[in-house]
Amino acid sequence: MEDYVVKWTISGVIFWTTALILVRNLLPKRYSFDFCTRVVATVHATSAVCLASLSVTDWSCPVCPLASRSSPAQMKALAVTLSYMIYDLMATILGDNFTVDNAVHHLVSIVGIGAGLAYQKCGTEMVASLWITEMSTPMLHAREFVKEIGIRDTPLNLLVDIMFAVTFSLARMGVGPYLTFVTLRADNPFLIKAMAFGLQAVSTFWFYKILRMLKYKLRRRGVTPHVKPA
């Protein structure tokens, strides 16, 4: 692994930890630890999408070249997210909402990104995957923000839910299947292919859950029309 990647990762862990401490101290005490970690997560998601976008050299084919050596811009984008996942795993362990599945998710992500950085290959596929997964993250956390500040079961709450469902669907079910297909088809290491397939499988499961959630909320608010049988 390149020295600058190690430096970016270590400095990133320090940065995200410092950011959490600052947010925790600046926000009123009524906001939970989970709320503060979500603020940092939103900053990371926005940064990750920006860095992933900046690493694209040819927007006429953003997922080209495949199975190629990672560029420095791609390596830095991945190192920032690797540092965030390490920090967030520690925050999850120390916080009040620790769950085994969330910890496993973090560990798998750390191993996967670390493997990509060690291989110094598949930068295009991994950065594209990063872009897809983080695109809907700000809206995901916005849903929890409006709940914690007391805006629950309101038109604003419903609007945030719809925006989250739209961004998730476009990214995970619009672009995601194509990225999975080209990743599996290219000459990539087995671990990268397995992660691509697993990510799409999980995305499909959550897409189904999100559609059910949105359908329930629209029906409860009387948005979905009821057609009487003839």
Short mmCIF file of N, CA, C and O in Angstrom, two decimals, residues 66-183:
data_model
loop_
_atom_site.label_atom_id
_atom_site.label_comp_id
_atom_site.label_asym_id
_atom_site.label_seq_id
_atom_site.Cartn_x
_atom_site.Cartn_y
_atom_site.Cartn_z
N LEU A 66 -12.01 -0.36 -16.89
CA LEU A 66 -12.33 -1.38 -15.90
C LEU A 66 -11.12 -2.25 -15.60
O LEU A 66 -10.24 -2.42 -16.45
N ALA A 67 -11.09 -2.79 -14.38
CA ALA A 67 -10.02 -3.71 -13.96
C ALA A 67 -8.64 -3.14 -14.24
O ALA A 67 -7.71 -3.85 -14.63
N SER A 68 -8.50 -1.84 -14.04
CA SER A 68 -7.23 -1.16 -14.31
C SER A 68 -6.58 -0.70 -13.01
O SER A 68 -7.17 -0.79 -11.94
N ARG A 69 -5.36 -0.22 -13.11
CA ARG A 69 -4.64 0.29 -11.95
C ARG A 69 -5.32 1.55 -11.44
O ARG A 69 -5.70 2.42 -12.22
N SER A 70 -5.49 1.64 -10.13
CA SER A 70 -6.16 2.79 -9.54
C SER A 70 -5.31 4.05 -9.68
O SER A 70 -4.09 4.01 -9.51
N SER A 71 -5.97 5.16 -9.97
CA SER A 71 -5.28 6.44 -10.07
C SER A 71 -5.09 7.02 -8.67
O SER A 71 -5.80 6.63 -7.72
N PRO A 72 -4.17 7.97 -8.50
CA PRO A 72 -3.99 8.61 -7.18
C PRO A 72 -5.27 9.25 -6.66
O PRO A 72 -5.56 9.19 -5.45
N ALA A 73 -6.05 9.87 -7.54
CA ALA A 73 -7.31 10.51 -7.11
C ALA A 73 -8.29 9.46 -6.59
O ALA A 73 -8.99 9.70 -5.59
N GLN A 74 -8.35 8.32 -7.24
CA GLN A 74 -9.23 7.25 -6.78
C GLN A 74 -8.76 6.68 -5.45
O GLN A 74 -9.57 6.41 -4.55
N MET A 75 -7.46 6.52 -5.31
CA MET A 75 -6.90 5.98 -4.07
C MET A 75 -7.18 6.92 -2.89
O MET A 75 -7.52 6.48 -1.79
N LYS A 76 -7.08 8.22 -3.13
CA LYS A 76 -7.34 9.18 -2.06
C LYS A 76 -8.81 9.18 -1.67
O LYS A 76 -9.15 9.26 -0.48
N ALA A 77 -9.69 9.10 -2.68
CA ALA A 77 -11.12 9.05 -2.38
C ALA A 77 -11.46 7.83 -1.54
O ALA A 77 -12.23 7.91 -0.57
N LEU A 78 -10.87 6.69 -1.88
CA LEU A 78 -11.11 5.46 -1.13
C LEU A 78 -10.49 5.52 0.26
O LEU A 78 -11.06 5.00 1.23
N ALA A 79 -9.32 6.16 0.37
CA ALA A 79 -8.65 6.27 1.67
C ALA A 79 -9.47 7.12 2.64
O ALA A 79 -9.54 6.82 3.84
N VAL A 80 -10.12 8.17 2.12
CA VAL A 80 -10.97 9.01 2.97
C VAL A 80 -12.13 8.20 3.53
O VAL A 80 -12.46 8.29 4.72
N THR A 81 -12.75 7.39 2.68
CA THR A 81 -13.86 6.57 3.14
C THR A 81 -13.38 5.44 4.06
O THR A 81 -14.07 5.09 5.03
N LEU A 82 -12.21 4.88 3.78
CA LEU A 82 -11.66 3.86 4.68
C LEU A 82 -11.44 4.44 6.07
O LEU A 82 -11.78 3.81 7.08
N SER A 83 -10.90 5.64 6.12
CA SER A 83 -10.67 6.29 7.42
C SER A 83 -11.99 6.55 8.14
O SER A 83 -12.09 6.38 9.36
N TYR A 84 -13.01 6.93 7.38
CA TYR A 84 -14.32 7.17 7.99
C TYR A 84 -14.90 5.88 8.55
O TYR A 84 -15.46 5.88 9.67
N MET A 85 -14.78 4.77 7.81
CA MET A 85 -15.34 3.51 8.27
C MET A 85 -14.64 3.02 9.55
O MET A 85 -15.29 2.47 10.45
N ILE A 86 -13.33 3.25 9.64
CA ILE A 86 -12.59 2.88 10.86
C ILE A 86 -13.08 3.71 12.03
O ILE A 86 -13.36 3.20 13.12
N TYR A 87 -13.18 5.03 11.81
CA TYR A 87 -13.68 5.93 12.87
C TYR A 87 -15.10 5.55 13.28
O TYR A 87 -15.43 5.47 14.48
N ASP A 88 -15.97 5.31 12.29
CA ASP A 88 -17.38 5.05 12.58
C ASP A 88 -17.57 3.72 13.29
O ASP A 88 -18.49 3.57 14.10
N LEU A 89 -16.71 2.75 13.00
CA LEU A 89 -16.77 1.49 13.73
C LEU A 89 -16.48 1.72 15.22
O LEU A 89 -17.18 1.19 16.09
N MET A 90 -15.46 2.54 15.49
CA MET A 90 -15.14 2.87 16.89
C MET A 90 -16.27 3.64 17.54
O MET A 90 -16.64 3.39 18.70
N ALA A 91 -16.87 4.59 16.80
CA ALA A 91 -17.99 5.37 17.34
C ALA A 91 -19.20 4.47 17.60
O ALA A 91 -19.92 4.66 18.59
N THR A 92 -19.41 3.48 16.73
CA THR A 92 -20.51 2.55 16.91
C THR A 92 -20.32 1.70 18.16
O THR A 92 -21.26 1.47 18.93
N ILE A 93 -19.09 1.25 18.38
CA ILE A 93 -18.79 0.44 19.56
C ILE A 93 -18.97 1.24 20.85
O ILE A 93 -19.50 0.74 21.85
N LEU A 94 -18.56 2.51 20.81
CA LEU A 94 -18.63 3.35 22.00
C LEU A 94 -20.01 3.96 22.22
O LEU A 94 -20.31 4.42 23.32
N GLY A 95 -20.83 3.99 21.17
CA GLY A 95 -22.15 4.62 21.26
C GLY A 95 -23.20 3.73 21.91
O GLY A 95 -22.92 2.63 22.41
N ASP A 96 -24.45 4.22 21.85
CA ASP A 96 -25.56 3.51 22.50
C ASP A 96 -26.29 2.58 21.55
O ASP A 96 -27.15 1.81 21.99
N ASN A 97 -25.99 2.66 20.26
CA ASN A 97 -26.76 1.89 19.27
C ASN A 97 -25.92 0.80 18.60
O ASN A 97 -26.06 0.55 17.40
N PHE A 98 -25.06 0.15 19.36
CA PHE A 98 -24.22 -0.90 18.80
C PHE A 98 -25.07 -2.11 18.44
O PHE A 98 -25.88 -2.59 19.22
N THR A 99 -24.87 -2.60 17.20
CA THR A 99 -25.51 -3.83 16.76
C THR A 99 -24.47 -4.68 16.03
O THR A 99 -23.55 -4.13 15.40
N VAL A 100 -24.63 -5.97 16.10
CA VAL A 100 -23.66 -6.88 15.47
C VAL A 100 -23.67 -6.71 13.95
O VAL A 100 -22.61 -6.68 13.32
N ASP A 101 -24.87 -6.58 13.37
CA ASP A 101 -24.93 -6.47 11.90
C ASP A 101 -24.27 -5.21 11.39
O ASP A 101 -23.62 -5.20 10.34
N ASN A 102 -24.40 -4.11 12.16
CA ASN A 102 -23.75 -2.87 11.77
C ASN A 102 -22.24 -2.99 11.88
O ASN A 102 -21.50 -2.50 11.01
N ALA A 103 -21.77 -3.65 12.91
CA ALA A 103 -20.33 -3.86 13.08
C ALA A 103 -19.78 -4.74 11.96
O ALA A 103 -18.70 -4.47 11.42
N VAL A 104 -20.53 -5.78 11.59
CA VAL A 104 -20.11 -6.65 10.48
C VAL A 104 -20.06 -5.85 9.18
O VAL A 104 -19.13 -6.01 8.39
N HIS A 105 -21.06 -5.01 8.97
CA HIS A 105 -21.08 -4.15 7.78
C HIS A 105 -19.82 -3.30 7.70
O HIS A 105 -19.19 -3.18 6.64
N HIS A 106 -19.44 -2.69 8.82
CA HIS A 106 -18.23 -1.86 8.85
C HIS A 106 -16.98 -2.69 8.57
O HIS A 106 -16.10 -2.27 7.80
N LEU A 107 -16.89 -3.85 9.20
CA LEU A 107 -15.71 -4.70 9.02
C LEU A 107 -15.57 -5.17 7.57
O LEU A 107 -14.48 -5.16 7.00
N VAL A 108 -16.69 -5.56 6.96
CA VAL A 108 -16.66 -5.99 5.55
C VAL A 108 -16.23 -4.83 4.65
O VAL A 108 -15.42 -5.01 3.73
N SER A 109 -16.75 -3.64 4.93
CA SER A 109 -16.38 -2.46 4.14
C SER A 109 -14.90 -2.14 4.28
O SER A 109 -14.22 -1.84 3.30
N ILE A 110 -14.39 -2.22 5.51
CA ILE A 110 -12.98 -1.93 5.76
C ILE A 110 -12.09 -2.93 5.03
O ILE A 110 -11.11 -2.55 4.38
N VAL A 111 -12.45 -4.22 5.12
CA VAL A 111 -11.66 -5.25 4.43
C VAL A 111 -11.72 -5.05 2.92
O VAL A 111 -10.70 -5.14 2.22
N GLY A 112 -12.90 -4.77 2.40
CA GLY A 112 -13.07 -4.59 0.96
C GLY A 112 -12.30 -3.41 0.42
O GLY A 112 -11.56 -3.52 -0.58
N ILE A 113 -12.45 -2.26 1.07
CA ILE A 113 -11.74 -1.06 0.62
C ILE A 113 -10.23 -1.24 0.81
O ILE A 113 -9.44 -0.87 -0.05
N GLY A 114 -9.84 -1.84 1.95
CA GLY A 114 -8.42 -2.08 2.19
C GLY A 114 -7.82 -3.00 1.15
O GLY A 114 -6.69 -2.79 0.69
N ALA A 115 -8.60 -4.02 0.73
CA ALA A 115 -8.11 -4.94 -0.31
C ALA A 115 -7.93 -4.20 -1.63
O ALA A 115 -6.93 -4.41 -2.34
N GLY A 116 -8.88 -3.34 -1.96
CA GLY A 116 -8.77 -2.57 -3.19
C GLY A 116 -7.55 -1.65 -3.19
O GLY A 116 -6.86 -1.50 -4.20
N LEU A 117 -7.28 -1.05 -2.05
CA LEU A 117 -6.11 -0.17 -1.93
C LEU A 117 -4.82 -0.98 -1.97
O LEU A 117 -3.81 -0.53 -2.51
N ALA A 118 -4.85 -2.18 -1.40
CA ALA A 118 -3.66 -3.04 -1.42
C ALA A 118 -3.39 -3.57 -2.83
O ALA A 118 -2.24 -3.60 -3.28
N TYR A 119 -4.45 -3.99 -3.52
CA TYR A 119 -4.31 -4.45 -4.91
C TYR A 119 -3.87 -3.31 -5.83
O TYR A 119 -3.20 -3.55 -6.84
N GLN A 120 -4.30 -2.09 -5.47
CA GLN A 120 -4.09 -0.92 -6.32
C GLN A 120 -4.73 -1.14 -7.70
O GLN A 120 -4.23 -0.69 -8.72
N LYS A 121 -5.83 -1.86 -7.69
CA LYS A 121 -6.60 -2.12 -8.90
C LYS A 121 -8.08 -1.87 -8.62
O LYS A 121 -8.47 -1.66 -7.47
N CYS A 122 -8.86 -1.87 -9.68
CA CYS A 122 -10.32 -1.75 -9.57
C CYS A 122 -10.75 -0.40 -9.00
O CYS A 122 -11.84 -0.29 -8.42
N GLY A 123 -9.91 0.60 -9.14
CA GLY A 123 -10.26 1.92 -8.61
C GLY A 123 -11.52 2.48 -9.23
O GLY A 123 -12.35 3.08 -8.53
N THR A 124 -11.69 2.27 -10.53
CA THR A 124 -12.89 2.78 -11.21
C THR A 124 -14.15 2.17 -10.64
O THR A 124 -15.12 2.87 -10.31
N GLU A 125 -14.16 0.84 -10.51
CA GLU A 125 -15.33 0.15 -10.00
C GLU A 125 -15.62 0.53 -8.54
O GLU A 125 -16.78 0.75 -8.16
N MET A 126 -14.58 0.61 -7.72
CA MET A 126 -14.78 0.88 -6.30
C MET A 126 -15.22 2.31 -6.06
O MET A 126 -16.08 2.57 -5.20
N VAL A 127 -14.68 3.26 -6.82
CA VAL A 127 -15.09 4.65 -6.66
C VAL A 127 -16.53 4.83 -7.16
O VAL A 127 -17.31 5.58 -6.56
N ALA A 128 -16.88 4.15 -8.25
CA ALA A 128 -18.26 4.21 -8.74
C ALA A 128 -19.22 3.63 -7.69
O ALA A 128 -20.31 4.17 -7.46
N SER A 129 -18.81 2.54 -7.06
CA SER A 129 -19.61 1.94 -5.99
C SER A 129 -19.74 2.90 -4.82
O SER A 129 -20.82 3.02 -4.21
N LEU A 130 -18.66 3.59 -4.50
CA LEU A 130 -18.68 4.59 -3.42
C LEU A 130 -19.68 5.69 -3.75
O LEU A 130 -20.47 6.11 -2.90
N TRP A 131 -19.66 6.15 -4.98
CA TRP A 131 -20.58 7.21 -5.43
C TRP A 131 -22.02 6.76 -5.29
O TRP A 131 -22.88 7.51 -4.81
N ILE A 132 -22.29 5.53 -5.71
CA ILE A 132 -23.65 5.00 -5.66
C ILE A 132 -24.15 4.86 -4.22
O ILE A 132 -25.27 5.26 -3.89
N THR A 133 -23.32 4.29 -3.36
CA THR A 133 -23.76 4.01 -1.99
C THR A 133 -23.93 5.28 -1.15
O THR A 133 -24.80 5.34 -0.28
N GLU A 134 -23.12 6.31 -1.42
CA GLU A 134 -23.17 7.52 -0.60
C GLU A 134 -24.14 8.57 -1.14
O GLU A 134 -24.45 9.53 -0.44
N MET A 135 -24.63 8.39 -2.35
CA MET A 135 -25.51 9.38 -2.95
C MET A 135 -26.78 9.61 -2.12
O MET A 135 -27.26 10.74 -1.97
N SER A 136 -27.34 8.54 -1.58
CA SER A 136 -28.59 8.67 -0.83
C SER A 136 -28.38 8.83 0.67
O SER A 136 -29.36 9.01 1.41
N THR A 137 -27.13 8.79 1.12
CA THR A 137 -26.86 8.85 2.56
C THR A 137 -27.32 10.15 3.23
O THR A 137 -27.89 10.09 4.33
N PRO A 138 -27.10 11.34 2.64
CA PRO A 138 -27.59 12.56 3.31
C PRO A 138 -29.09 12.53 3.57
O PRO A 138 -29.55 12.95 4.64
N MET A 139 -29.88 12.03 2.61
CA MET A 139 -31.33 11.95 2.81
C MET A 139 -31.68 10.89 3.86
O MET A 139 -32.66 11.05 4.60
N LEU A 140 -30.89 9.83 3.92
CA LEU A 140 -31.10 8.80 4.95
C LEU A 140 -30.99 9.42 6.34
O LEU A 140 -31.84 9.19 7.21
N HIS A 141 -29.94 10.20 6.55
CA HIS A 141 -29.74 10.82 7.86
C HIS A 141 -30.71 11.98 8.09
O HIS A 141 -31.11 12.23 9.23
N ALA A 142 -31.11 12.66 7.03
CA ALA A 142 -32.09 13.75 7.17
C ALA A 142 -33.40 13.22 7.75
O ALA A 142 -34.09 13.93 8.50
N ARG A 143 -33.76 11.98 7.41
CA ARG A 143 -34.97 11.37 7.96
C ARG A 143 -34.90 11.29 9.49
O ARG A 143 -35.89 11.54 10.18
N GLU A 144 -33.71 10.95 10.00
CA GLU A 144 -33.55 10.87 11.45
C GLU A 144 -33.43 12.25 12.08
O GLU A 144 -33.87 12.46 13.21
N PHE A 145 -32.85 13.21 11.35
CA PHE A 145 -32.74 14.57 11.88
C PHE A 145 -34.12 15.16 12.16
O PHE A 145 -34.36 15.73 13.23
N VAL A 146 -35.03 15.06 11.18
CA VAL A 146 -36.35 15.67 11.35
C VAL A 146 -37.13 14.98 12.48
O VAL A 146 -37.94 15.62 13.16
N LYS A 147 -36.88 13.70 12.67
CA LYS A 147 -37.56 12.99 13.76
C LYS A 147 -37.06 13.48 15.12
O LYS A 147 -37.84 13.72 16.04
N GLU A 148 -35.73 13.64 15.24
CA GLU A 148 -35.18 14.00 16.55
C GLU A 148 -35.48 15.45 16.93
O GLU A 148 -35.59 15.76 18.12
N ILE A 149 -35.62 16.31 15.94
CA ILE A 149 -35.94 17.72 16.27
C ILE A 149 -37.45 17.91 16.42
O ILE A 149 -37.91 19.03 16.63
N GLY A 150 -38.21 16.83 16.31
CA GLY A 150 -39.64 16.89 16.61
C GLY A 150 -40.55 17.05 15.42
O GLY A 150 -41.76 17.27 15.59
N ILE A 151 -40.01 16.96 14.20
CA ILE A 151 -40.85 17.11 13.00
C ILE A 151 -41.19 15.73 12.49
O ILE A 151 -40.66 15.24 11.50
N ARG A 152 -42.09 15.07 13.18
CA ARG A 152 -42.50 13.72 12.83
C ARG A 152 -43.95 13.75 12.32
O ARG A 152 -44.77 14.52 12.83
N ASP A 153 -44.24 12.92 11.33
CA ASP A 153 -45.59 12.83 10.76
C ASP A 153 -46.07 14.19 10.24
O ASP A 153 -47.21 14.62 10.50
N THR A 154 -45.19 14.88 9.54
CA THR A 154 -45.51 16.17 8.93
C THR A 154 -45.23 16.09 7.43
O THR A 154 -44.55 15.17 6.97
N PRO A 155 -45.73 17.07 6.65
CA PRO A 155 -45.41 17.08 5.21
C PRO A 155 -43.91 17.12 4.94
O PRO A 155 -43.43 16.51 3.98
N LEU A 156 -43.15 17.83 5.79
CA LEU A 156 -41.69 17.88 5.61
C LEU A 156 -41.09 16.50 5.81
O LEU A 156 -40.20 16.08 5.05
N ASN A 157 -41.55 15.78 6.82
CA ASN A 157 -41.07 14.42 7.08
C ASN A 157 -41.35 13.52 5.88
O ASN A 157 -40.49 12.74 5.45
N LEU A 158 -42.55 13.64 5.32
CA LEU A 158 -42.91 12.83 4.14
C LEU A 158 -42.06 13.21 2.94
O LEU A 158 -41.63 12.34 2.18
N LEU A 159 -41.80 14.51 2.76
CA LEU A 159 -40.97 14.97 1.64
C LEU A 159 -39.56 14.39 1.72
O LEU A 159 -39.00 13.94 0.71
N VAL A 160 -38.99 14.38 2.92
CA VAL A 160 -37.65 13.81 3.11
C VAL A 160 -37.66 12.32 2.81
O VAL A 160 -36.74 11.79 2.18
N ASP A 161 -38.71 11.63 3.25
CA ASP A 161 -38.83 10.19 2.95
C ASP A 161 -38.87 9.95 1.44
O ASP A 161 -38.23 9.02 0.93
N ILE A 162 -39.64 10.77 0.73
CA ILE A 162 -39.76 10.61 -0.72
C ILE A 162 -38.43 10.89 -1.40
O ILE A 162 -38.00 10.16 -2.31
N MET A 163 -37.74 11.95 -0.97
CA MET A 163 -36.44 12.29 -1.55
C MET A 163 -35.43 11.19 -1.31
O MET A 163 -34.62 10.86 -2.19
N PHE A 164 -35.47 10.59 -0.12
CA PHE A 164 -34.57 9.47 0.16
C PHE A 164 -34.88 8.29 -0.74
O PHE A 164 -33.97 7.67 -1.33
N ALA A 165 -36.16 7.96 -0.89
CA ALA A 165 -36.56 6.83 -1.73
C ALA A 165 -36.15 7.06 -3.18
O ALA A 165 -35.68 6.13 -3.85
N VAL A 166 -36.29 8.28 -3.66
CA VAL A 166 -35.94 8.59 -5.06
C VAL A 166 -34.44 8.48 -5.28
O VAL A 166 -33.98 7.84 -6.24
N THR A 167 -33.64 9.11 -4.41
CA THR A 167 -32.18 9.07 -4.59
C THR A 167 -31.64 7.66 -4.44
O THR A 167 -30.76 7.23 -5.18
N PHE A 168 -32.19 6.92 -3.47
CA PHE A 168 -31.76 5.52 -3.28
C PHE A 168 -32.09 4.69 -4.52
O PHE A 168 -31.25 3.92 -5.00
N SER A 169 -33.30 4.84 -5.02
CA SER A 169 -33.75 4.04 -6.16
C SER A 169 -32.94 4.35 -7.41
O SER A 169 -32.53 3.43 -8.14
N LEU A 170 -32.71 5.64 -7.68
CA LEU A 170 -31.96 6.02 -8.87
C LEU A 170 -30.52 5.50 -8.81
O LEU A 170 -29.98 4.98 -9.80
N ALA A 171 -29.89 5.65 -7.62
CA ALA A 171 -28.49 5.25 -7.49
C ALA A 171 -28.34 3.73 -7.42
O ALA A 171 -27.58 3.13 -8.20
N ARG A 172 -29.07 3.10 -6.50
CA ARG A 172 -28.87 1.67 -6.23
C ARG A 172 -29.52 0.76 -7.28
O ARG A 172 -28.98 -0.30 -7.60
N MET A 173 -30.70 1.16 -7.78
CA MET A 173 -31.42 0.30 -8.71
C MET A 173 -31.37 0.81 -10.14
O MET A 173 -31.75 0.10 -11.07
N GLY A 174 -30.89 2.05 -10.32
CA GLY A 174 -30.72 2.59 -11.65
C GLY A 174 -29.31 2.34 -12.18
O GLY A 174 -29.11 1.64 -13.18
N VAL A 175 -28.33 2.88 -11.46
CA VAL A 175 -26.92 2.75 -11.87
C VAL A 175 -26.32 1.45 -11.33
O VAL A 175 -25.47 0.84 -11.98
N GLY A 176 -26.77 1.03 -10.15
CA GLY A 176 -26.18 -0.13 -9.47
C GLY A 176 -26.11 -1.41 -10.29
O GLY A 176 -25.05 -2.03 -10.39
N PRO A 177 -27.22 -1.85 -10.89
CA PRO A 177 -27.18 -3.09 -11.67
C PRO A 177 -26.18 -3.06 -12.83
O PRO A 177 -25.51 -4.06 -13.11
N TYR A 178 -26.07 -1.90 -13.49
CA TYR A 178 -25.10 -1.79 -14.59
C TYR A 178 -23.67 -1.92 -14.07
O TYR A 178 -22.84 -2.63 -14.66
N LEU A 179 -23.38 -1.24 -12.95
CA LEU A 179 -22.04 -1.32 -12.37
C LEU A 179 -21.73 -2.75 -11.94
O LEU A 179 -20.61 -3.23 -12.15
N THR A 180 -22.70 -3.42 -11.35
CA THR A 180 -22.50 -4.82 -10.94
C THR A 180 -22.19 -5.70 -12.15
O THR A 180 -21.28 -6.53 -12.12
N PHE A 181 -22.92 -5.50 -13.23
CA PHE A 181 -22.74 -6.29 -14.45
C PHE A 181 -21.33 -6.12 -15.01
O PHE A 181 -20.64 -7.11 -15.30
N VAL A 182 -20.88 -4.87 -15.16
CA VAL A 182 -19.56 -4.64 -15.76
C VAL A 182 -18.44 -5.08 -14.82
O VAL A 182 -17.38 -5.52 -15.27
N THR A 183 -18.67 -4.99 -13.50
CA THR A 183 -17.66 -5.44 -12.54
C THR A 183 -17.51 -6.95 -12.59
O THR A 183 -16.38 -7.48 -12.55
#
